[in-house]
Short mmCIF file of C-alpha atoms in Angstrom, two decimals:
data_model
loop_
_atom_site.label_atom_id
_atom_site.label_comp_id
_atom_site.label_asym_id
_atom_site.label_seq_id
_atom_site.Cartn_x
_atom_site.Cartn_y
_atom_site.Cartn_z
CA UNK R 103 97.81 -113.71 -8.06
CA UNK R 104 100.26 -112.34 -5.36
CA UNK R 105 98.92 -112.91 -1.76
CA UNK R 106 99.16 -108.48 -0.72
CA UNK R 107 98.47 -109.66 2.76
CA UNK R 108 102.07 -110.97 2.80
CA UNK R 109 104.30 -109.80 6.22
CA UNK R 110 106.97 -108.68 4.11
CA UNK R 111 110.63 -107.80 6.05
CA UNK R 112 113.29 -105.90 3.84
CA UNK R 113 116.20 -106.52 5.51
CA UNK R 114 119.83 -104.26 4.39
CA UNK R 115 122.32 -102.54 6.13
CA UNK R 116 124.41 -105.07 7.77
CA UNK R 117 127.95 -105.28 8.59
CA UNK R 118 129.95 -105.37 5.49
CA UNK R 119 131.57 -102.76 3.84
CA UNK R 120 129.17 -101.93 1.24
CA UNK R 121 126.53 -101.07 4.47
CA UNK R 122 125.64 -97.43 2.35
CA UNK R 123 125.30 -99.38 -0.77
CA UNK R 124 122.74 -101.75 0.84
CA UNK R 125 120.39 -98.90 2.64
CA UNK R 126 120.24 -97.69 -0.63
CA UNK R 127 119.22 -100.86 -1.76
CA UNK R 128 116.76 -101.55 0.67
CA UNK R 129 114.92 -98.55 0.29
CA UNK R 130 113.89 -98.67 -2.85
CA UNK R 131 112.78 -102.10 -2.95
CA UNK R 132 111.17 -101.46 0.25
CA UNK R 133 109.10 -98.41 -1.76
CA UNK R 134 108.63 -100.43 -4.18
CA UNK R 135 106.76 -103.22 -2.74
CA UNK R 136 104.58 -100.51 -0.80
CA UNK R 137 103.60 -99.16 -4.14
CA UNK R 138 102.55 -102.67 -5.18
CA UNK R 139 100.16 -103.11 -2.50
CA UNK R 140 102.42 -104.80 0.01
CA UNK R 141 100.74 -102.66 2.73
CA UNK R 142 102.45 -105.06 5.63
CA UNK R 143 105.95 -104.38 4.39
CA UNK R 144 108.90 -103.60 6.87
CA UNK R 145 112.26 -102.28 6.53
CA UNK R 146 114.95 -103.21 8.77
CA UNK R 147 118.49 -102.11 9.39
CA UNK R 148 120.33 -104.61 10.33
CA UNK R 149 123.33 -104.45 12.75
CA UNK R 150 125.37 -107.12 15.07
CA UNK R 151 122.96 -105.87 17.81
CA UNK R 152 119.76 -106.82 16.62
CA UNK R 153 119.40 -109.87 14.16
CA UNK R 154 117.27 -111.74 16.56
CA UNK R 155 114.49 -108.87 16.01
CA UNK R 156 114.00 -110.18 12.41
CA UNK R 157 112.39 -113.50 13.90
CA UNK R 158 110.62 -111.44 16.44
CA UNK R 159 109.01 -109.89 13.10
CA UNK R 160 107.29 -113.11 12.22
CA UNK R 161 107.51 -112.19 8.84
CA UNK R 162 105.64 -114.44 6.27
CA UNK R 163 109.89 -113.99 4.10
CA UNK R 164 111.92 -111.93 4.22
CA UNK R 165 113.43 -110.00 1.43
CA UNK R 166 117.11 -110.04 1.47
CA UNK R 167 118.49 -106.22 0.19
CA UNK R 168 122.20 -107.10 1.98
CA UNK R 169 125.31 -106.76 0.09
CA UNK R 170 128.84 -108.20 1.49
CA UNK R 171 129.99 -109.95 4.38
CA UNK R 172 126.94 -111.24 6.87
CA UNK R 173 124.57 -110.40 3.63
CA UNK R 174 125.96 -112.35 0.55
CA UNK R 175 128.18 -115.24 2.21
CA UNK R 176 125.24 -117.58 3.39
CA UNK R 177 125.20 -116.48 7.33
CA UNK R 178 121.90 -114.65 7.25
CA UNK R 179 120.50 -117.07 5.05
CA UNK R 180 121.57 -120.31 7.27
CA UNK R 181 119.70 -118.24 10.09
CA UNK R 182 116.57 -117.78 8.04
CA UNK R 183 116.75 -121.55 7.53
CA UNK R 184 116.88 -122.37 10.72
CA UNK R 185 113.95 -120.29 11.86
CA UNK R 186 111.96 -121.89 8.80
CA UNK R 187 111.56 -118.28 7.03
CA UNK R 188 111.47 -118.33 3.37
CA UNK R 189 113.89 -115.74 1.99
CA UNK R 190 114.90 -114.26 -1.48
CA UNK R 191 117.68 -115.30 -3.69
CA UNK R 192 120.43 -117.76 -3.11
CA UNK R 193 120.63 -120.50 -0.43
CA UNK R 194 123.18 -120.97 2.19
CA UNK R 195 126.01 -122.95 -0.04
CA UNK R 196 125.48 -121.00 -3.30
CA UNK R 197 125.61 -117.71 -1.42
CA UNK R 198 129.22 -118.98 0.59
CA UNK R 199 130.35 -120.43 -2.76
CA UNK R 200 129.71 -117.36 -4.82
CA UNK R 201 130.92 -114.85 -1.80
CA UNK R 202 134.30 -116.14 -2.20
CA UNK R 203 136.06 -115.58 -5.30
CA UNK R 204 138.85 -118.31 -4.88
CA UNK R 205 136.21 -121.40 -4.04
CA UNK R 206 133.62 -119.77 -7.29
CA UNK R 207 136.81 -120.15 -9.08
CA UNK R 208 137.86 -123.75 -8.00
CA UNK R 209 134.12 -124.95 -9.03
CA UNK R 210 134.42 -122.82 -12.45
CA UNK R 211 137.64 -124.35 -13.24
CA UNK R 212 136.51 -127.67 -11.77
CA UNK R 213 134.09 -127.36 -14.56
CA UNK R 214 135.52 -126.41 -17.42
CA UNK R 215 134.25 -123.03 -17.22
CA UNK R 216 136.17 -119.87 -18.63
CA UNK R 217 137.32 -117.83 -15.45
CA UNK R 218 141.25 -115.86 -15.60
CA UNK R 219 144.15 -118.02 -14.25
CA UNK R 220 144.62 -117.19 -10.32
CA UNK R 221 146.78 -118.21 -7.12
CA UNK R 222 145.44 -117.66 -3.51
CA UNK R 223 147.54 -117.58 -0.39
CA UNK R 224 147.95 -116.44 2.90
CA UNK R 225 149.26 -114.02 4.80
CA UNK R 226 150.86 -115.86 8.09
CA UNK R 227 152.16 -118.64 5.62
CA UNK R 228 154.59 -115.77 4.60
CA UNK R 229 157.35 -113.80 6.68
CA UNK R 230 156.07 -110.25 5.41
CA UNK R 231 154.77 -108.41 2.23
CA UNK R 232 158.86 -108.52 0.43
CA UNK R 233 158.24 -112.68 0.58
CA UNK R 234 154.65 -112.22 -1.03
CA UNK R 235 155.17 -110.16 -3.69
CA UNK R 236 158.47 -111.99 -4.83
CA UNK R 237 156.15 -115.36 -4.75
CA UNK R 238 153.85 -113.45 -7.02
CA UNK R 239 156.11 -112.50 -9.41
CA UNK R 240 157.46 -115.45 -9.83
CA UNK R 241 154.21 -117.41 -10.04
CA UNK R 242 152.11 -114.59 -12.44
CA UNK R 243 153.05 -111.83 -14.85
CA UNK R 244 152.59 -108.56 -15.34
CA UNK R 245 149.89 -107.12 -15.01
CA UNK R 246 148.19 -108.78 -12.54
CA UNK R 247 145.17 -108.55 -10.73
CA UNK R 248 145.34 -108.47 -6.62
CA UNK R 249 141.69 -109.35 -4.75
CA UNK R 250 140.40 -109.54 -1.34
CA UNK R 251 138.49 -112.87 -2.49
CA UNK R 252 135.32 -111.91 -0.15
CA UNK R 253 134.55 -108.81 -0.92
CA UNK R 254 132.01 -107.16 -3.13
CA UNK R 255 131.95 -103.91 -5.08
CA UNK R 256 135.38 -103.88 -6.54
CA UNK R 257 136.33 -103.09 -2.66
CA UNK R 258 139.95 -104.39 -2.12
CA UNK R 259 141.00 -104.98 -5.86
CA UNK R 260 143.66 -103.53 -7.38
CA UNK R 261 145.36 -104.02 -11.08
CA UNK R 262 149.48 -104.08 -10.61
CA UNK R 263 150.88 -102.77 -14.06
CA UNK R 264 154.37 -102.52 -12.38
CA UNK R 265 156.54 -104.54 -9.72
CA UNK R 266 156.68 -101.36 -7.42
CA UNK R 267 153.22 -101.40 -7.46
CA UNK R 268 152.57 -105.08 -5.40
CA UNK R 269 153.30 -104.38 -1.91
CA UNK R 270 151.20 -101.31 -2.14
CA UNK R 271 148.02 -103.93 -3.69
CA UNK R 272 148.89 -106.46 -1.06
CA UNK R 273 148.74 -104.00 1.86
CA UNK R 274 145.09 -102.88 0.24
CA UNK R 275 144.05 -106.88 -0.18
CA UNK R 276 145.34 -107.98 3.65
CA UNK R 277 143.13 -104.74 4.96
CA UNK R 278 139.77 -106.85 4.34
CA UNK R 279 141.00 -110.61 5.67
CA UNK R 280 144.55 -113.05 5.66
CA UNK R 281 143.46 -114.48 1.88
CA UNK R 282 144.92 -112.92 -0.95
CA UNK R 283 143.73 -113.39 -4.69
CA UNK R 284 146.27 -113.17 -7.90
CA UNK R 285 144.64 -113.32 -11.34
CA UNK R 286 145.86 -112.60 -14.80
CA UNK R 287 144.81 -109.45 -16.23
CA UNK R 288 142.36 -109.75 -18.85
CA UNK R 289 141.93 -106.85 -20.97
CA UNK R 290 138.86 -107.13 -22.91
CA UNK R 291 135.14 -105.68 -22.83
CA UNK R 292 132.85 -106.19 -18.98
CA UNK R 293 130.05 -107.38 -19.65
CA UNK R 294 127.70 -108.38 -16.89
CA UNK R 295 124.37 -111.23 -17.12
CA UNK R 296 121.69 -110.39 -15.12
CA UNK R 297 119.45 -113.71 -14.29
CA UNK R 298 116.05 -114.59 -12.68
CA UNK R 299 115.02 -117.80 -11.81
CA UNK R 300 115.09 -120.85 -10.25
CA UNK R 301 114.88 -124.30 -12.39
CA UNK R 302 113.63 -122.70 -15.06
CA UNK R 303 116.03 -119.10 -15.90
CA UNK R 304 115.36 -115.99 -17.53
CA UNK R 305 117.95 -114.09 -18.66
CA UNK R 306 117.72 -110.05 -19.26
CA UNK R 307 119.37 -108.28 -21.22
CA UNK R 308 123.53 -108.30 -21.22
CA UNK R 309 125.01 -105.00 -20.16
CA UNK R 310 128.46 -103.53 -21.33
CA UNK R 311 130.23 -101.58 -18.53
CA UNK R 312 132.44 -98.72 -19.69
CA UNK R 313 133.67 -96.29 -16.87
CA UNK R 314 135.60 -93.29 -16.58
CA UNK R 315 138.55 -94.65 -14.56
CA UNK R 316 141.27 -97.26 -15.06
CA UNK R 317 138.56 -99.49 -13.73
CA UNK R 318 135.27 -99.86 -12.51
CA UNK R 319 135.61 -99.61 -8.72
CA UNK R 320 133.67 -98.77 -5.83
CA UNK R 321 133.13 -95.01 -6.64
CA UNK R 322 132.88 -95.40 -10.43
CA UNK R 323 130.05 -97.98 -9.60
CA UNK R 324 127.98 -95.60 -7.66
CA UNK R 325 128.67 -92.22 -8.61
CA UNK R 326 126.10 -91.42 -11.25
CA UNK R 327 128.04 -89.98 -14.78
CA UNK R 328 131.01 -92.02 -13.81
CA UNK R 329 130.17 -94.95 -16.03
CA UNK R 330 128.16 -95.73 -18.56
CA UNK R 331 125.75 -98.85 -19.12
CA UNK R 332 125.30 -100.23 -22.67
CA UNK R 333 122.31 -102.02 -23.68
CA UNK R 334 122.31 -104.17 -25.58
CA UNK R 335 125.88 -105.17 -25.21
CA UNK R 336 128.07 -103.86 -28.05
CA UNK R 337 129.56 -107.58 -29.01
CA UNK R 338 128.55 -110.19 -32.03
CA UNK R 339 126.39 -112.38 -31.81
CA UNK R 340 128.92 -115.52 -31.49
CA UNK R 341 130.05 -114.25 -28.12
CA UNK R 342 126.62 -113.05 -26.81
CA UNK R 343 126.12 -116.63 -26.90
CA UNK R 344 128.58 -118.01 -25.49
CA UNK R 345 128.23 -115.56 -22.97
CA UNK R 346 124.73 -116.75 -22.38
CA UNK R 347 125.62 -120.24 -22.63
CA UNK R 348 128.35 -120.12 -20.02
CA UNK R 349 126.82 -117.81 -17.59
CA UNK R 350 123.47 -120.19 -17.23
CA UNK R 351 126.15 -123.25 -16.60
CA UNK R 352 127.99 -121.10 -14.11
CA UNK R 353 124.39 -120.16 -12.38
CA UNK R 354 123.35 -123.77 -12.07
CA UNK R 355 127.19 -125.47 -11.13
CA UNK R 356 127.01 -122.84 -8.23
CA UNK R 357 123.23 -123.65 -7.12
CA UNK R 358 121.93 -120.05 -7.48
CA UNK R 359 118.54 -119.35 -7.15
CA UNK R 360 115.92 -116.44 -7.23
CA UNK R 361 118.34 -113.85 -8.97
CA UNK R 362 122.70 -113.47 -9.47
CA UNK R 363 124.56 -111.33 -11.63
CA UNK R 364 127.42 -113.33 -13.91
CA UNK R 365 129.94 -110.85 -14.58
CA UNK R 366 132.45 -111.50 -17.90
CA UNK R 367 135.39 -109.90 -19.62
CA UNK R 368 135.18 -110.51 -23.55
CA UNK R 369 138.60 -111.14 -24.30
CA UNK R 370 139.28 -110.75 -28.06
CA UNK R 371 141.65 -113.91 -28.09
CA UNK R 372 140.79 -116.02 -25.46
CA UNK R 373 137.12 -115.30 -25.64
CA UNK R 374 134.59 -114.76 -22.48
CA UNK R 375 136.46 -115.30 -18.96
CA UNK R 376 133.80 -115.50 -15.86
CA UNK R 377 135.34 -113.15 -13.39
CA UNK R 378 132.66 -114.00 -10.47
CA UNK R 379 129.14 -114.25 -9.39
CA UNK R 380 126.99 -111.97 -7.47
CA UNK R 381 124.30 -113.42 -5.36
CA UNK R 382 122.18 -110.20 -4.29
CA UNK R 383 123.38 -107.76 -6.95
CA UNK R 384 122.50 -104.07 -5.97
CA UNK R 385 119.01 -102.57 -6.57
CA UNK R 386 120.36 -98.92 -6.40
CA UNK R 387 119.12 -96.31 -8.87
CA UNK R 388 122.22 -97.02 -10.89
CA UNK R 389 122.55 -100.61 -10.49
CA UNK R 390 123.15 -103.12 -13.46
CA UNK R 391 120.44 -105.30 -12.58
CA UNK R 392 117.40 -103.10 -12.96
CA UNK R 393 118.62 -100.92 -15.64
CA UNK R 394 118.88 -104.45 -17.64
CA UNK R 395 115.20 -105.02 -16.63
CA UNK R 396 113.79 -101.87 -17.41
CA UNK R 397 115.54 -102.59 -20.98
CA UNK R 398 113.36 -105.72 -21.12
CA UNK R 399 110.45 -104.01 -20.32
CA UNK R 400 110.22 -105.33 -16.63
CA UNK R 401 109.32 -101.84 -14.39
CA UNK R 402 111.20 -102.07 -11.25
CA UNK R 403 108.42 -102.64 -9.22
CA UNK R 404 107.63 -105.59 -11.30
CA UNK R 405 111.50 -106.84 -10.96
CA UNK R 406 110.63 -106.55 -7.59
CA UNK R 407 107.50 -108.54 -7.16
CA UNK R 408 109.15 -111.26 -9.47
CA UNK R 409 111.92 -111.56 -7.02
CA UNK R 410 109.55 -111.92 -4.28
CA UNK R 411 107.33 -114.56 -5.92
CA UNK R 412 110.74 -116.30 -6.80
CA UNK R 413 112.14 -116.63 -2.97
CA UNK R 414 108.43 -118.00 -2.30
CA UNK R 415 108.78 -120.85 -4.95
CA UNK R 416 112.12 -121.74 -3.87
CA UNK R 417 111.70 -125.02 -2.85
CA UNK R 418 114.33 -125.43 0.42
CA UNK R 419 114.03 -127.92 3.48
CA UNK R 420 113.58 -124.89 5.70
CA UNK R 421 111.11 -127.09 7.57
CA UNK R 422 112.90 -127.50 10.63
#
């Protein structure tokens, strides 16, 4: 039996680029949790200016509704820590790991684990964008895939089909940070793993993505009638579970907790590739996450309070 009495702090907003994304977010798990009972439930908008106020709160944990940089990359979290404020989802080193795509890819590949063959580099170890995108092409192949490897929400991804095409991606990538990401294209089905749980994991329902543009970026995501989520996943039975298989090892390797999204392309030769790991997927009317909970029968409010009861259990040395 949940405690109702619970001081409850919904925290979203932030600093990152997907800021809209995350109010969205945080409202409705905020009205959510008030419909449960949660009468002592806050929500709070959080800029640079006023982080400290969440401690002033004195909130019995806080539920994280953040998306991006300062949200997803362990910085809030390591704060929560320190203050000794239980939190939901990932810890500090899962939520850094996962955040950037290059080091989830090092630990996948470190591994074993399926994930698209990929260069990083930086920008000041080059003389301009002509030196870049000549390394590239001689170091991939056509087509490519070009990443800023900490951002969320396709934000800062682009797919090169063509050579003229790369200085164009790598002026895109080098507006979100100095890292640039390269990965072979992998043409195949998206299909995405939602999973709760700490030791012991639950996983809902696997989602096929299909989208009206060349692919599924930031507006396609969240513009409703722009794509399209199938569930159950259109694929046989042999790859659902490897799918399942590979997206539990991923969860663990990385040290998620709580909740994270495993997001695959099927590739009909070289089978499921892990393309990366979200830590606080989006709880948005037409996010993955609770559409492939309502599909298991989980209401969203109940998603919700599972969540909740999960960043409770989580057992972290926050005990400063």
């Amino acid at each position: 039996m949940m405690n109702k009495d619970l001081k409850i702090v919904v925290v979203c907003g932030g600093i990152s680029s997907e800021r809209d994304i995350s109010l969205r977010s945080g409202k409705k798990i905020y009205e959510a949790l008030q419909r449960k009972g949660y009468a002592h439930t806050e929500l709070y908008d959080l800029t640079r200016d006023n982080m400290t106020g969440i401690l002033q709160c004195q909130p019995d944990i806080v539920f994280l509704g953040l998306h991006g940089k300062g949200g997803e990359d362990g910085t809030i979290q390591g704060m929560l820590e320190f203050a000794g404020i239980p939190y939901t989802g990932s810890g500090v080193t899962a939520s850094a790991l996962c955040m950037d795509k290059v080091l989830t890819k090092h630990v996948l590949a470190n591994v074993g684990l399926p994930t698209p063959r990929f260069i990083s580099l930086k920008k000041y170890d080059f003389a301009d964008n002509k030196e870049i995108a000549r390394h590239l092409l001689k170091e991939m192949q056509l087509p490519m895939v070009l990443k800023s490897p900490c951002q969320g929400s396709s934000i800062g991804t682009n797919i090169i089909k063509e050579e003229s095409q790369i200085e164009a991606g790598i002026d895109d990538v080098f507006k979100y940070g100095d890292t640039l990401l390269a990965e072979d294209f992998i043409s195949g089905v998206e299909i995405t793993m939602p999973i709760l749980g700490n030791q012991q994991l639950t996983v809902l329902p696997l989602i096929e993505i299909s989208y009206e543009r060349e692919f599924n970026d930031y507006t396609t995501k969240y513009t409703s009638g722009m794509h399209q989520h199938i569930i159950p996943a259109c694929i046989d039975k042999h790859t659902e579970k490897d799918i399942i298989a590979l997206g539990e090892k991923a969860y663990k390797v990385l040290g998620c907790c709580g909740l994270a999204r495993v997001d695959f392309i099927a590739d009909p030769v070289k089978g499921p590739m892990i393309i990366e790991v979200n830590t606080l997927p989006g709880m948005t009317d037409v996010s993955l996450f609770p559409d492939a909970a309502n599909y298991a029968g989980i209401s969203y409010e109940d998603l919700v309070e599972r969540i909740l009861l999960l960043g409770l259990e989580t057992n972290r040395d926050i005990n400063i």
